[in-house]
JSON list of C-alpha atoms in Angstrom, two decimals:
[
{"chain": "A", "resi": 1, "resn": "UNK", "atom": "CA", "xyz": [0.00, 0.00, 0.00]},
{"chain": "A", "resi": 2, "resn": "UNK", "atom": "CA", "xyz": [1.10, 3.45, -0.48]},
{"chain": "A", "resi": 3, "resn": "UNK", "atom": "CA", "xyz": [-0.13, 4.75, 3.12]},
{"chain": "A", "resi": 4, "resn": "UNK", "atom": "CA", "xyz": [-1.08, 2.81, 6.29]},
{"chain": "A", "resi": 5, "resn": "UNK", "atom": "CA", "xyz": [-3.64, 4.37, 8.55]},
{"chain": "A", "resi": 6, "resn": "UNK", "atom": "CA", "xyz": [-4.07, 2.63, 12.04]},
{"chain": "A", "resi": 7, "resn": "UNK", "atom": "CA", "xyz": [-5.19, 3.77, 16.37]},
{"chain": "A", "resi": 8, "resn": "UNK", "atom": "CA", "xyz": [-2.66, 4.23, 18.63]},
{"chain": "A", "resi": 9, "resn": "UNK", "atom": "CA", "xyz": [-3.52, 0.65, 19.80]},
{"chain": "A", "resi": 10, "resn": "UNK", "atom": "CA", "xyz": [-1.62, -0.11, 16.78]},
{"chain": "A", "resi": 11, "resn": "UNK", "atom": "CA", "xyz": [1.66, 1.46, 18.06]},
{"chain": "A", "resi": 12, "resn": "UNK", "atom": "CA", "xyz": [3.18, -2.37, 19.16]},
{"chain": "A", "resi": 13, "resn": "UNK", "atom": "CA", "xyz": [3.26, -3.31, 15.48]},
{"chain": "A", "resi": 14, "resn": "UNK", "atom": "CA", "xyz": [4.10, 0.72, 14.22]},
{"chain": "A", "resi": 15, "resn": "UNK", "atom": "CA", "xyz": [7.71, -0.36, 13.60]},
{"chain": "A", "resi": 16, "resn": "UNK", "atom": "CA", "xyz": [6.61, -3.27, 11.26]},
{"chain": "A", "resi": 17, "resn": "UNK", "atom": "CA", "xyz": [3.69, -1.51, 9.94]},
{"chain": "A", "resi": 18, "resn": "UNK", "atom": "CA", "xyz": [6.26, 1.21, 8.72]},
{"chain": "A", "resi": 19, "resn": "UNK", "atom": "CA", "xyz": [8.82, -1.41, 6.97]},
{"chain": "A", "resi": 20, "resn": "UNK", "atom": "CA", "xyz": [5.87, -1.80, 4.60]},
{"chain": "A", "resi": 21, "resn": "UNK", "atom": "CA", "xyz": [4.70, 1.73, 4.11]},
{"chain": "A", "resi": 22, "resn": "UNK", "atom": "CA", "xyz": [4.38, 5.14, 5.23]},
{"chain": "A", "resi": 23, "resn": "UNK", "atom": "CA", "xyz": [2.29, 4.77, 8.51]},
{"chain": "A", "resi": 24, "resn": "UNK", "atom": "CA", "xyz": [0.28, 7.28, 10.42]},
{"chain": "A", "resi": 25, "resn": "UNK", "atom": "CA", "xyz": [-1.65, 6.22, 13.77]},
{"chain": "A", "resi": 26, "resn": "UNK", "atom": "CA", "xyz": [-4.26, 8.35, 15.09]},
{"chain": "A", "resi": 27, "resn": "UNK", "atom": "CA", "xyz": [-5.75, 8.80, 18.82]},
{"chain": "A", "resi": 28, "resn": "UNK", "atom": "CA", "xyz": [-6.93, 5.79, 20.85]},
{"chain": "A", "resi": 29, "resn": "UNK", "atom": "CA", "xyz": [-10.69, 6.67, 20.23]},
{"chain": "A", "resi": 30, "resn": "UNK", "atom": "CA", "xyz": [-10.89, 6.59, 16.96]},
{"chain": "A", "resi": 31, "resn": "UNK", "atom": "CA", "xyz": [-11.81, 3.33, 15.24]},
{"chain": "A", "resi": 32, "resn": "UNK", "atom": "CA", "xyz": [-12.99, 1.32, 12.52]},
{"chain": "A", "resi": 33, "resn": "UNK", "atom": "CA", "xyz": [-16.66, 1.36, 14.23]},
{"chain": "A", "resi": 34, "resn": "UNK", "atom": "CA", "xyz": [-18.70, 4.27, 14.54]},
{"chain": "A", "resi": 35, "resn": "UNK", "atom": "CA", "xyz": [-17.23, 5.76, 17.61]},
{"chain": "A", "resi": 36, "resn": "UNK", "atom": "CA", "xyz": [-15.17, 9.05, 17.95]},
{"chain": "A", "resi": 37, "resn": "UNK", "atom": "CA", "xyz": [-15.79, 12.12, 15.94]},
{"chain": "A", "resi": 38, "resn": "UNK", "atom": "CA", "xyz": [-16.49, 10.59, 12.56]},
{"chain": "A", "resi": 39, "resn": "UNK", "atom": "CA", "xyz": [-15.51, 14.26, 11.04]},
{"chain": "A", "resi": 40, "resn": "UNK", "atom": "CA", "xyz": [-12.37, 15.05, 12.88]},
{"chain": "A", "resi": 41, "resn": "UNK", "atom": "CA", "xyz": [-11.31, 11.57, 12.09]},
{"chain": "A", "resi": 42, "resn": "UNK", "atom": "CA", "xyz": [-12.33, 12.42, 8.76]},
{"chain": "A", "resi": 43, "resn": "UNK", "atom": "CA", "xyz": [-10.09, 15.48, 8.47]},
{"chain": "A", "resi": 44, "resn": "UNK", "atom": "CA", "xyz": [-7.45, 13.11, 10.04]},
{"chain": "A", "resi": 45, "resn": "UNK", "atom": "CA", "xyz": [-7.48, 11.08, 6.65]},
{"chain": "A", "resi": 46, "resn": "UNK", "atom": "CA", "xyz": [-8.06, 14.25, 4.31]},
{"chain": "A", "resi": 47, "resn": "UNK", "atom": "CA", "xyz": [-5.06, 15.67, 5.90]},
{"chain": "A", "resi": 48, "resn": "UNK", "atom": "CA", "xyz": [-2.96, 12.33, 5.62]},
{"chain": "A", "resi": 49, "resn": "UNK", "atom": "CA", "xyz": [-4.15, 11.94, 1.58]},
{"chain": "A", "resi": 50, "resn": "UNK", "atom": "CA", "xyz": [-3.75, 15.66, 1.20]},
{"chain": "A", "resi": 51, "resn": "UNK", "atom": "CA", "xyz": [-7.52, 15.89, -0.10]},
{"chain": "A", "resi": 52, "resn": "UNK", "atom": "CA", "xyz": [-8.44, 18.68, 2.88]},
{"chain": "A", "resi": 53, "resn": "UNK", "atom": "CA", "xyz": [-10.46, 20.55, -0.01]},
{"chain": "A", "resi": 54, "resn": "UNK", "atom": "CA", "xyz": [-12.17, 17.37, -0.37]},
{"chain": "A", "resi": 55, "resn": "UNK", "atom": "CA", "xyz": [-13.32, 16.86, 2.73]},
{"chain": "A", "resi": 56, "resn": "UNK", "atom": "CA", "xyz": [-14.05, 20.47, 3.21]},
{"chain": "A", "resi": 57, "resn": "UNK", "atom": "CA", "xyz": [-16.73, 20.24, 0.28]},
{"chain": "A", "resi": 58, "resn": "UNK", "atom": "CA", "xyz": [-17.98, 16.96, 2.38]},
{"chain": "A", "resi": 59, "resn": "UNK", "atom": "CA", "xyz": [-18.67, 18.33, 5.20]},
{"chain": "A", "resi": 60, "resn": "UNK", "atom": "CA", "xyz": [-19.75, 21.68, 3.59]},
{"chain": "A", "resi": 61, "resn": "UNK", "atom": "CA", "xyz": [-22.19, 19.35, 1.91]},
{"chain": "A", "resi": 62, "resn": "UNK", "atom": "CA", "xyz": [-23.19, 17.36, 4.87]},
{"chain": "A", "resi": 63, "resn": "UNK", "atom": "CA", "xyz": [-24.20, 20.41, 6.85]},
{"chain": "A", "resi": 64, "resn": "UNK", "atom": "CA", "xyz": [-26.82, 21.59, 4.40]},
{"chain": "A", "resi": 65, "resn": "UNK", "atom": "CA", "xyz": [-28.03, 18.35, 4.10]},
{"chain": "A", "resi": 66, "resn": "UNK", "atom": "CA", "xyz": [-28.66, 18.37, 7.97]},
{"chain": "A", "resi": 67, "resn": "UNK", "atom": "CA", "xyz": [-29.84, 22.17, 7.63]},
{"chain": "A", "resi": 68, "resn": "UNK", "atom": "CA", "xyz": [-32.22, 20.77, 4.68]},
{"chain": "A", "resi": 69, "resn": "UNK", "atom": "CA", "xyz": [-33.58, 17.86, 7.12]},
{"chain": "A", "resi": 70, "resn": "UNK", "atom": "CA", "xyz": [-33.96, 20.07, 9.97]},
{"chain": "A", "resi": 71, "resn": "UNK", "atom": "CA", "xyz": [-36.37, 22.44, 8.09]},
{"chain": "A", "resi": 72, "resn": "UNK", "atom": "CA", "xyz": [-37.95, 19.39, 6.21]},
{"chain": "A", "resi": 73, "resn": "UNK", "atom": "CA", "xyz": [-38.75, 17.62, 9.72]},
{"chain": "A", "resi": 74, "resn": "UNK", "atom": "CA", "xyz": [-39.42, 20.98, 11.64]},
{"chain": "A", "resi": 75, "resn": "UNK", "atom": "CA", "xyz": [-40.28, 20.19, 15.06]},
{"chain": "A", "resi": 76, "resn": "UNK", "atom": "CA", "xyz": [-42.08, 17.22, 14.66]},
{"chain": "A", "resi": 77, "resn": "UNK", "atom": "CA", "xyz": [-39.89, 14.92, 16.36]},
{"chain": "A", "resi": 78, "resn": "UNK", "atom": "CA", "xyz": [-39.58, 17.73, 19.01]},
{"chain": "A", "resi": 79, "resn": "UNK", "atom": "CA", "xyz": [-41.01, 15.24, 22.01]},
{"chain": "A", "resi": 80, "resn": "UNK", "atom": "CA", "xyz": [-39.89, 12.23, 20.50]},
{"chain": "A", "resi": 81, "resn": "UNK", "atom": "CA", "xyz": [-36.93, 10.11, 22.14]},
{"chain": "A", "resi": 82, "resn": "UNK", "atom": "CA", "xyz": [-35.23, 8.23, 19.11]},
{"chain": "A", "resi": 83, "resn": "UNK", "atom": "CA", "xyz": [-32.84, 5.53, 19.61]},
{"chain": "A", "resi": 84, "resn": "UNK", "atom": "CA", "xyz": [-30.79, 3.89, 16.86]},
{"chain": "A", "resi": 85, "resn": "UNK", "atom": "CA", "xyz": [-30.83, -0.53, 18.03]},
{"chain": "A", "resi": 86, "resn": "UNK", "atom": "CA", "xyz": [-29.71, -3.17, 14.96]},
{"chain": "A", "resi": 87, "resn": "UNK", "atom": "CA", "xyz": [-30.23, -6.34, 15.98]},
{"chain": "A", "resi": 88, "resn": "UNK", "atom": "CA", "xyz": [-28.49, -9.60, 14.55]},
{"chain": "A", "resi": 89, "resn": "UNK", "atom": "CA", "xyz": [-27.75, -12.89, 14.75]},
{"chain": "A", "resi": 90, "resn": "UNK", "atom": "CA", "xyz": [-24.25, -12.71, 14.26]},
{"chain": "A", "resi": 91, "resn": "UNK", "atom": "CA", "xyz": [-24.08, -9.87, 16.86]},
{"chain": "A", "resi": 92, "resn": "UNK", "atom": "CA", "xyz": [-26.49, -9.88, 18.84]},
{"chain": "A", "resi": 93, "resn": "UNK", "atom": "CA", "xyz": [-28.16, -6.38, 19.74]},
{"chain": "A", "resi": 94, "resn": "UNK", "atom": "CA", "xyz": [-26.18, -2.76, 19.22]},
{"chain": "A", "resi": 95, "resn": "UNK", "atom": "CA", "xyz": [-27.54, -0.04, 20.56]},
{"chain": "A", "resi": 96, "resn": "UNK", "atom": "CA", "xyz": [-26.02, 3.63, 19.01]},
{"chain": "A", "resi": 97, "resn": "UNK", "atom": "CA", "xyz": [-25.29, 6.34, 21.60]},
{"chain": "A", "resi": 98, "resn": "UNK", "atom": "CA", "xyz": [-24.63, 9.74, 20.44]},
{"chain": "A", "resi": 99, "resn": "UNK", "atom": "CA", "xyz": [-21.16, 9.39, 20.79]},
{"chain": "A", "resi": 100, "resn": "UNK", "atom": "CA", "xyz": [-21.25, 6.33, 17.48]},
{"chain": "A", "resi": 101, "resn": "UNK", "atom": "CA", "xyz": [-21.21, 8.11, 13.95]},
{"chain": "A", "resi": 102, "resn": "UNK", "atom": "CA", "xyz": [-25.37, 7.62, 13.09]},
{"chain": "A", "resi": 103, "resn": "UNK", "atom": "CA", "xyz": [-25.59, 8.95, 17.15]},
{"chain": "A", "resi": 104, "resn": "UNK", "atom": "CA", "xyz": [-23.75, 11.92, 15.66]},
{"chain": "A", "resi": 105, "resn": "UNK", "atom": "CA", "xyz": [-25.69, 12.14, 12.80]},
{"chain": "A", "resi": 106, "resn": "UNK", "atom": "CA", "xyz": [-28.75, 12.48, 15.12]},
{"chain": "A", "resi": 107, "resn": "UNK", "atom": "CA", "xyz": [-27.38, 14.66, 17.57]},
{"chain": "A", "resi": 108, "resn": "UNK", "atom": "CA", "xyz": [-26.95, 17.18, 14.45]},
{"chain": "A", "resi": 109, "resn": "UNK", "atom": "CA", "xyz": [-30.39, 17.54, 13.98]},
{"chain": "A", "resi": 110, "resn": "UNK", "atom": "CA", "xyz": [-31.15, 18.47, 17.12]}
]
């Protein structure tokens, strides 16, 4: 590969990881799941691939998507509690706080 992106629990194996390729780790909450802040971890990767005018756009075009859905959906939600579960047999139930990327997402249209 021409770049390796890994967590800082990947710092044991950073010495091999960088005999292979150019390798950047990142902070300990950031990982392939939906926790951490999905957008500076997007940056993170922008910044790494030198596409930050990509990712600007992105989010640019992220935020009036949620400014879009937040005057499409108004208030109605306004006394609603909404919760995110997927439930599998493979992995059982997983329930998405606001700290997990569609969490985020929600928490943005507050």
């Amino acid at each position: 590969p021409d770049l390796i992106l890994g967590w800082k629990h990947h710092s044991q194996i950073y010495s091999f990881l960088s005999q292979i390729s150019p390798t950047l780790l990142t902070q300990p909450d950031r990982t392939t799941s939906s926790t951490g802040d999905w957008k500076e971890y997007l940056n993170f990767v922008a910044r790494a691939l030198g596409r930050e005018n990509t990712a600007k756009q992105l989010l640019n075009r992220y935020d009036k998507r949620v400014e879009d859905l937040k005057k499409l959906i108004k208030n109605r939600y306004e006394n609603e509690k909404v919760s995110i579960i997927h439930v599998s047999k493979n992995y059982g139930i997983d329930v998405q706080t606001k700290s997990s990327f569609a969490g985020a997402i929600l928490a943005d249209l507050e």
